[in-house]
């Protein structure tokens, strides 16, 4: 061999060794150059074998950057011609035959809560040639793509990761891909490295493609059309728009729905990721019952955005979680570092958002800024009504919204889309960035907040008469879809002390607040605040009646009773809102075992029947029937409910699942199971999927199934309802827990029965629904006996026997039957009747909780 040949072989040997070591280290050429303090061009020339004898100090820098130690570093020098040891070894175990990975490897614990997406993405890669992951900056697209490629790859697969962050021109995309393959510029054509491969041989991951979208799209289209052995996985904030492309949006991590349930908080992917990252800087950190509420609130404030969680966790080395949460009002300053890796535009939260916003057209950027005043979610109608004006034409709003969605700055809200139509939301992090952008533009922020007040005022005027219209549900749901915007308008009206305007908005929007218990809390606040500040006493009374209805919806019976009581003193009793206030006062009073409520029913029913609005008349009679049912007046309740049902033939009177459920319950207590089933099915058929009382419908059907001996069917219904309760989508229904306890006792699962009945008693005490405790306490007696606590069970049983003999209302037949099964050895307690029925029941309930502890 000639000296020339020997030098060429030596250059090629060092080049191959350098390439292998870089790939094993999971570094791109740019990353290795950055670590070693050398130029990318130098790395390319060395790996191409075009340098006769690399400089010794450059080789040492490379060895240090690659983490080589002692003998390995010496052999690396020797391979470059600076020693006597032949370059025949590698410093790490070689990859399996045929398996190659070029570029950045996935972080071992980089994914949290993504198992389902990972499985889906792996399947997509096996079935499709081109898959694009899109989502907002910092959502974790890169780690998901790398993990999916890793899971997809086999022993004969080459994975090439192309980091497009530093690529500035569309025309440079092919060169960047060649560089990722390890080829020297100008020495190979892309077609050469792609051709001749079998399906599954090669997966190319093109990361951070949004700023060179045309170049990536052109190359990706050619690869999937011309080279059947190549699969392409792209991450971008914007889809490529190719016919062969399969697009999947990467969502933020799930956050806890509340800050009270420790198990739910601990199961949240966002919480898990935050805690893992905090543990890197504070090894002693653990999620506990004490810090879980703060962590839950922090993760919700950060939208479950992985980058934001990671940056916040990095601060935990010097700040407490409480301090981090408190500082989130200025999140962009707090989360400005210290991330030293990744793309330059993803090292701070502000850079990540600005990267996307700066790429928008001027009109789209202005629309993004303006939508930040709308709250979330909002509808297209709200955007068109509030956010238009130079440079945004109303006709262009749909197109601009589509641009913001495509670029992952706006998120479509798909939940209940059939009910509420198309809605959109901004992640809180993006909203704050956009809000700051709008605030910086002179008086724009004030202008668009004032527009929100005007738009909402006009909107509620259009809801006039909706209660009796054939499309009332559609109209109220359309209003509810913009509930966040109404919150913004009310805040602004309050700032301006325009209380009459605010009151008009609340009065017009009142029904829309009833569609979701969590939103109803806001309605209570605004109704009471406006009631305190308006001059007109009747208007104040109408507002308090709204607060009473919404309080009842959220489970605050005592609050409802108070608001209704104040309202009925301010509103003429024969008017529509007067009937509402009186009906609510009767209903809430029946929950609290207040005999005054029962006494008012005859006069209220008479006034309701005289009222000109048939819908309002029927509704008030149904409300009185519910109160009578709670009081054990079954025939009277049935009569009023059938009058309500007969009124359905009138225009403007619509089915109500609550009244149907009441009819079902009456028939069940009277022993008419076939009729009970018919009414329960009508309740189910008339109920919307987002109804906050949907757990009650499931409980109603389950009762019928149980009493007909269809226990498995009952259990399935209760399981669905229980999952709904645990998901906090509705509010508590004691019947679900009551019948779960009965089924558990039948199955000899006494511990489950104990937990269910304790939960039911606890929640009824919190909500103040005292009358329902009379249905739950007999089951508690049965559970105590099943637990072997016979003395406690007999004591409670004796008290309830005394109640049934001396007090009003009596226990309903189904509850009385349960008690009779357990009272063989119990004697009727002394000291009854008691002067305060509610206090007596509350005492018994607290005794039960003690016995069940």
PDB file of N, CA and C in Angstrom, residues 120-132 152 199-200 202-203 224 228-233 243-248:
ATOM      1  N   UNK A 120     -50.977   5.428  19.643  1.00  0.00           N
ATOM      2  CA  UNK A 120     -51.643   5.845  18.414  1.00  0.00           C
ATOM      3  C   UNK A 120     -50.625   6.265  17.357  1.00  0.00           C
ATOM      4  N   UNK A 121     -49.602   6.990  17.791  1.00  0.00           N
ATOM      5  CA  UNK A 121     -48.604   7.476  16.850  1.00  0.00           C
ATOM      6  C   UNK A 121     -47.789   6.325  16.270  1.00  0.00           C
ATOM      7  N   UNK A 122     -47.455   5.343  17.093  1.00  0.00           N
ATOM      8  CA  UNK A 122     -46.749   4.161  16.587  1.00  0.00           C
ATOM      9  C   UNK A 122     -47.578   3.459  15.508  1.00  0.00           C
ATOM     10  N   UNK A 123     -48.880   3.346  15.753  1.00  0.00           N
ATOM     11  CA  UNK A 123     -49.775   2.722  14.768  1.00  0.00           C
ATOM     12  C   UNK A 123     -49.834   3.546  13.490  1.00  0.00           C
ATOM     13  N   UNK A 124     -49.911   4.861  13.639  1.00  0.00           N
ATOM     14  CA  UNK A 124     -49.957   5.734  12.462  1.00  0.00           C
ATOM     15  C   UNK A 124     -48.706   5.593  11.613  1.00  0.00           C
ATOM     16  N   UNK A 125     -47.547   5.478  12.268  1.00  0.00           N
ATOM     17  CA  UNK A 125     -46.293   5.347  11.524  1.00  0.00           C
ATOM     18  C   UNK A 125     -46.249   4.036  10.739  1.00  0.00           C
ATOM     19  N   UNK A 126     -46.908   3.016  11.244  1.00  0.00           N
ATOM     20  CA  UNK A 126     -46.918   1.731  10.546  1.00  0.00           C
ATOM     21  C   UNK A 126     -47.897   1.738   9.366  1.00  0.00           C
ATOM     22  N   UNK A 127     -48.849   2.654   9.416  1.00  0.00           N
ATOM     23  CA  UNK A 127     -49.892   2.652   8.394  1.00  0.00           C
ATOM     24  C   UNK A 127     -49.782   3.802   7.399  1.00  0.00           C
ATOM     25  N   UNK A 128     -48.989   4.809   7.717  1.00  0.00           N
ATOM     26  CA  UNK A 128     -48.928   6.006   6.873  1.00  0.00           C
ATOM     27  C   UNK A 128     -47.485   6.420   6.639  1.00  0.00           C
ATOM     28  N   UNK A 129     -47.252   7.023   5.493  1.00  0.00           N
ATOM     29  CA  UNK A 129     -45.888   7.411   5.120  1.00  0.00           C
ATOM     30  C   UNK A 129     -45.494   8.763   5.683  1.00  0.00           C
ATOM     31  N   UNK A 130     -46.489   9.638   5.923  1.00  0.00           N
ATOM     32  CA  UNK A 130     -46.178  10.995   6.368  1.00  0.00           C
ATOM     33  C   UNK A 130     -47.131  11.379   7.504  1.00  0.00           C
ATOM     34  N   UNK A 131     -46.570  11.603   8.687  1.00  0.00           N
ATOM     35  CA  UNK A 131     -47.351  12.000   9.857  1.00  0.00           C
ATOM     36  C   UNK A 131     -46.769  13.301  10.393  1.00  0.00           C
ATOM     37  N   UNK A 132     -47.649  14.268  10.682  1.00  0.00           N
ATOM     38  CA  UNK A 132     -47.205  15.543  11.237  1.00  0.00           C
ATOM     39  C   UNK A 132     -47.838  15.764  12.603  1.00  0.00           C
ATOM     40  N   UNK A 152     -41.133   2.619  17.300  1.00  0.00           N
ATOM     41  CA  UNK A 152     -41.417   2.048  15.978  1.00  0.00           C
ATOM     42  C   UNK A 152     -40.213   1.304  15.410  1.00  0.00           C
ATOM     43  N   UNK A 199     -39.629  -0.928   2.862  1.00  0.00           N
ATOM     44  CA  UNK A 199     -40.524  -0.311   3.851  1.00  0.00           C
ATOM     45  C   UNK A 199     -40.112  -0.655   5.277  1.00  0.00           C
ATOM     46  N   UNK A 200     -40.052   0.372   6.099  1.00  0.00           N
ATOM     47  CA  UNK A 200     -39.648   0.189   7.490  1.00  0.00           C
ATOM     48  C   UNK A 200     -38.156   0.338   7.707  1.00  0.00           C
ATOM     49  N   UNK A 202     -36.274   3.025   6.995  1.00  0.00           N
ATOM     50  CA  UNK A 202     -35.814   4.370   7.308  1.00  0.00           C
ATOM     51  C   UNK A 202     -36.977   5.242   7.789  1.00  0.00           C
ATOM     52  N   UNK A 203     -36.783   5.898   8.924  1.00  0.00           N
ATOM     53  CA  UNK A 203     -37.721   6.907   9.413  1.00  0.00           C
ATOM     54  C   UNK A 203     -36.945   8.212   9.588  1.00  0.00           C
ATOM     55  N   UNK A 224     -42.174  10.714   0.131  1.00  0.00           N
ATOM     56  CA  UNK A 224     -43.239   9.723   0.273  1.00  0.00           C
ATOM     57  C   UNK A 224     -43.788   9.270  -1.073  1.00  0.00           C
ATOM     58  N   UNK A 228     -40.650   4.444  -1.492  1.00  0.00           N
ATOM     59  CA  UNK A 228     -41.595   3.710  -0.638  1.00  0.00           C
ATOM     60  C   UNK A 228     -40.993   3.158   0.643  1.00  0.00           C
ATOM     61  N   UNK A 229     -39.683   3.107   0.759  1.00  0.00           N
ATOM     62  CA  UNK A 229     -39.069   2.590   1.979  1.00  0.00           C
ATOM     63  C   UNK A 229     -38.873   3.637   3.051  1.00  0.00           C
ATOM     64  N   UNK A 230     -39.312   4.887   2.812  1.00  0.00           N
ATOM     65  CA  UNK A 230     -39.041   5.992   3.728  1.00  0.00           C
ATOM     66  C   UNK A 230     -40.337   6.422   4.411  1.00  0.00           C
ATOM     67  N   UNK A 231     -40.279   6.548   5.737  1.00  0.00           N
ATOM     68  CA  UNK A 231     -41.374   7.138   6.505  1.00  0.00           C
ATOM     69  C   UNK A 231     -40.926   8.475   7.058  1.00  0.00           C
ATOM     70  N   UNK A 232     -41.815   9.437   7.092  1.00  0.00           N
ATOM     71  CA  UNK A 232     -41.466  10.791   7.525  1.00  0.00           C
ATOM     72  C   UNK A 232     -42.381  11.201   8.677  1.00  0.00           C
ATOM     73  N   UNK A 233     -41.767  11.645   9.763  1.00  0.00           N
ATOM     74  CA  UNK A 233     -42.492  12.156  10.930  1.00  0.00           C
ATOM     75  C   UNK A 233     -42.038  13.594  11.159  1.00  0.00           C
ATOM     76  N   UNK A 243     -51.436  16.274   0.551  1.00  0.00           N
ATOM     77  CA  UNK A 243     -52.543  15.319   0.454  1.00  0.00           C
ATOM     78  C   UNK A 243     -52.284  14.005   1.182  1.00  0.00           C
ATOM     79  N   UNK A 244     -51.012  13.565   1.285  1.00  0.00           N
ATOM     80  CA  UNK A 244     -50.697  12.304   1.960  1.00  0.00           C
ATOM     81  C   UNK A 244     -50.489  12.463   3.463  1.00  0.00           C
ATOM     82  N   UNK A 245     -50.590  13.684   3.952  1.00  0.00           N
ATOM     83  CA  UNK A 245     -50.248  13.970   5.342  1.00  0.00           C
ATOM     84  C   UNK A 245     -51.367  13.562   6.299  1.00  0.00           C
ATOM     85  N   UNK A 246     -50.989  12.895   7.396  1.00  0.00           N
ATOM     86  CA  UNK A 246     -51.900  12.627   8.510  1.00  0.00           C
ATOM     87  C   UNK A 246     -51.483  13.549   9.655  1.00  0.00           C
ATOM     88  N   UNK A 247     -52.406  14.385  10.105  1.00  0.00           N
ATOM     89  CA  UNK A 247     -52.099  15.390  11.120  1.00  0.00           C
ATOM     90  C   UNK A 247     -52.675  14.961  12.467  1.00  0.00           C
ATOM     91  N   UNK A 248     -51.858  15.050  13.489  1.00  0.00           N
ATOM     92  CA  UNK A 248     -52.328  14.821  14.849  1.00  0.00           C
ATOM     93  C   UNK A 248     -51.908  15.997  15.727  1.00  0.00           C
TER      94      UNK A 248
END
